[in-house]
Structure formats: structure tokens, C-alpha cells
Amino acid sequence: MRVLVVTAVPAERDAVTRAFPSGPGAGALDVLVGGVGPAAAAAATAAALARTPYGLVVSAGIGGGFLPFAPVGSPVVASRIVAADLGADTPEGYLDVEALGFGRSAHLPPERLARAAAEATGAAYGPVLTVSTVTGTAARAAELAARHPGAAAEAMEGFGVAEAAAQQGVPALEVRAVSNAVGPRDRSAWRIGDALGALTDAFGKLPPVLESWNGHD
Ligand SMILES: O=C(O)c1cccc(C(=O)CC[C@H]2O[C@@H](n3cnc4c(=O)[nH]cnc43)[C@H](O)[C@@H]2O)c1
């Protein structure tokens, strides 16, 4: 099975490829820089899928972690890939696109594969939220955590990658490594190097899981 990994920036791509110093084996894994945010990620994924047949797409990179599930430096595998701000704000609260009567706001990775990936990498396993605006306040972090119980992480690309994959009937995973806590913005506290190292470690443990997956579950 050929696997497409989509990262946002070159540093994340390099962290993934560092896991395979002598190549990923039989040309089975391609790593693409798709850009930051769900729209760029979806466009890049769709273009790649139009060129090459893939059996699995993985959205990968660093992300914000929700405490206590995903502390800085830890890997996360998504149980759900959720568009957390695709909807409408109303005086009565937020409405997702299902409540509005159109579209979808979540994709479900193949469960056996995602659980096996989390187990092999020692990752937190929970919903990963896709946001277009990085959370920067405690109030917003609490709002997202209340709306998505057990949310493990947030990032900016997963839903775009998964939506493009779903439109071609290709399953998707999301693998993140936590660079910062979701909460009040403090860029000086981001531990990007640690997170990129954790991303490399996680991808180094994935090949047996991918190889033993039968392509559907
Ligand atoms: O400055 C660098 O060296 C550097 C190296 C690798 C990645 C970056 C990024 O800024 C990547 C942006 C990327 O990270 C995700 N991300 C990280 N933390 C959060 C968060 O708290 N909330 C949402 N997204 C987050 C996101 O997917 C961005 O695309 C810089």
C-alpha cells in the first residue's frame, strides 16, 4: 500500500523523512508539504491524489495539546478528525454544519489502524480538532474542550487532508506531536524541536502497523 503523508511546512516533512534514513521501504511512503491551514492542505492533497493512487493519507505535523491528555512532547493519533470552527456562531451557541443541515464536520480514521498506530507510538488517542485560527486564550480552549470531550490536540490541516481523501474514497489518519499547550498564546513556550523529534520517533514506529493493516476496517 502506498501512503501519502501531508505536512504543513518543510520542517515537519523533514522530521517525517528523518524516520526513514535509508528510505521508507519499497517506495511506499511519499511526504508532501501542503501548506498551512485546511484549504491549502486540501488542495495539495487533492492534487497529489489525482496524480498517484494512494491507499492511505496521513496528515502529520506539530500541534497544540489539550491537557491532561497530550502534554508537550507527546505524540497524538486522531480517533476523529474534526472541523472545529466550520459552522455558525449564534446567540444560543455554536452550530456545526450538521446542525445547519449541510456538509460534515468530522472524518473517522479506520479505527483498528488508528488504535494500532496509537499503541505502537505510545500516543494519546482522541479527537484532533482542525482550526483556522490557533487558540490563544484560556476561554477558547475551555470552549473547545467542552464541545469536544476528550479532545487531545488541535492543528490546522487535518480536516482539509481528510476531506480531500474522503472525496476520493481514501482513508485518512492524523498524527501530531505536541509543541505547545492549547491555551493562552505564549509563542516563547512552544517546544518545536522537541515536537519534531517526537514526530520522527512516532513515524519510526509506524511501518509495521501500516504493513499489517489490510486496507479496510
Ligand atoms: O518555526 C519553526 O521552526 C517551525 C517548525 C515547524 C513548524 C512550525 C509551525 O509553525 C507549524 C505550524 C503548524 O503547526 C500546527 N500547530 C502547532 N501548534 C498549534 C496550535 O496550538 N494550534 C493549532 N495549530 C498548531 C498547525 O497545524 C500549523 O500548520 C514552525
Coordinates of C-alpha atoms and ligand atoms in Angstrom, one line a residue, residues 8-9 11-12 35-37 62-65 131 134-135 154-157 176 179-182 187 190 192 196, ligand 1:
A8 CA 2.2 21.9 6.6
V9 CA 5.8 23.1 6.5
A11 CA 10.5 21.3 8.9
E12 CA 7.6 18.8 9.6
G35 CA 0.9 24.5 3.3
V36 CA -0.7 25.9 6.5
G37 CA -4.4 25.7 7.0
I62 CA 3.2 19.5 15.2
G63 CA 0.1 20.7 17.1
G64 CA -1.3 22.1 20.3
G65 CA -2.1 19.6 23.0
V131 CA -9.0 25.1 13.4
V134 CA -4.8 28.9 16.6
T135 CA -6.4 29.0 20.0
E154 CA -5.6 20.9 17.7
A155 CA -3.9 21.8 14.5
M156 CA -4.7 23.5 11.2
E157 CA -4.7 20.9 8.4
R176 CA 0.6 15.0 15.6
S179 CA 4.7 21.6 20.5
N180 CA 2.6 23.7 22.9
A181 CA -0.4 23.6 25.2
V182 CA -3.7 24.8 23.8
R187 CA 5.0 31.6 21.4
W190 CA 6.5 26.4 22.0
I192 CA 9.1 22.9 18.3
L196 CA 9.7 17.5 15.7
Ligands
LIG1 O1 9.4 27.9 13.4 C1 9.7 26.8 13.1 O2 10.8 26.3 13.1 C2 8.6 25.8 12.8 C3 8.9 24.5 12.6 C4 7.9 23.6 12.3 C5 6.6 24.0 12.3 C6 6.3 25.4 12.6 C7 4.9 25.8 12.6 O3 4.6 26.9 13.0 C8 3.9 24.9 12.1 C9 2.5 25.5 12.0 C10 1.6 24.3 12.2 O4 1.6 23.9 13.5 C11 0.4 23.4 13.8 N1 0.2 23.9 15.2 C12 1.1 23.9 16.2 N2 0.6 24.3 17.3 C13 -0.7 24.6 17.1 C14 -1.8 25.1 17.9 O5 -1.7 25.3 19.1 N3 -3.0 25.3 17.3 C15 -3.2 25.0 16.0 N4 -2.2 24.6 15.2 C16 -1.0 24.4 15.7 C17 -0.6 23.9 12.8 O6 -1.0 22.7 12.1 C18 0.3 24.7 11.8 O7 0.1 24.4 10.5 C19 7.3 26.3 12.8

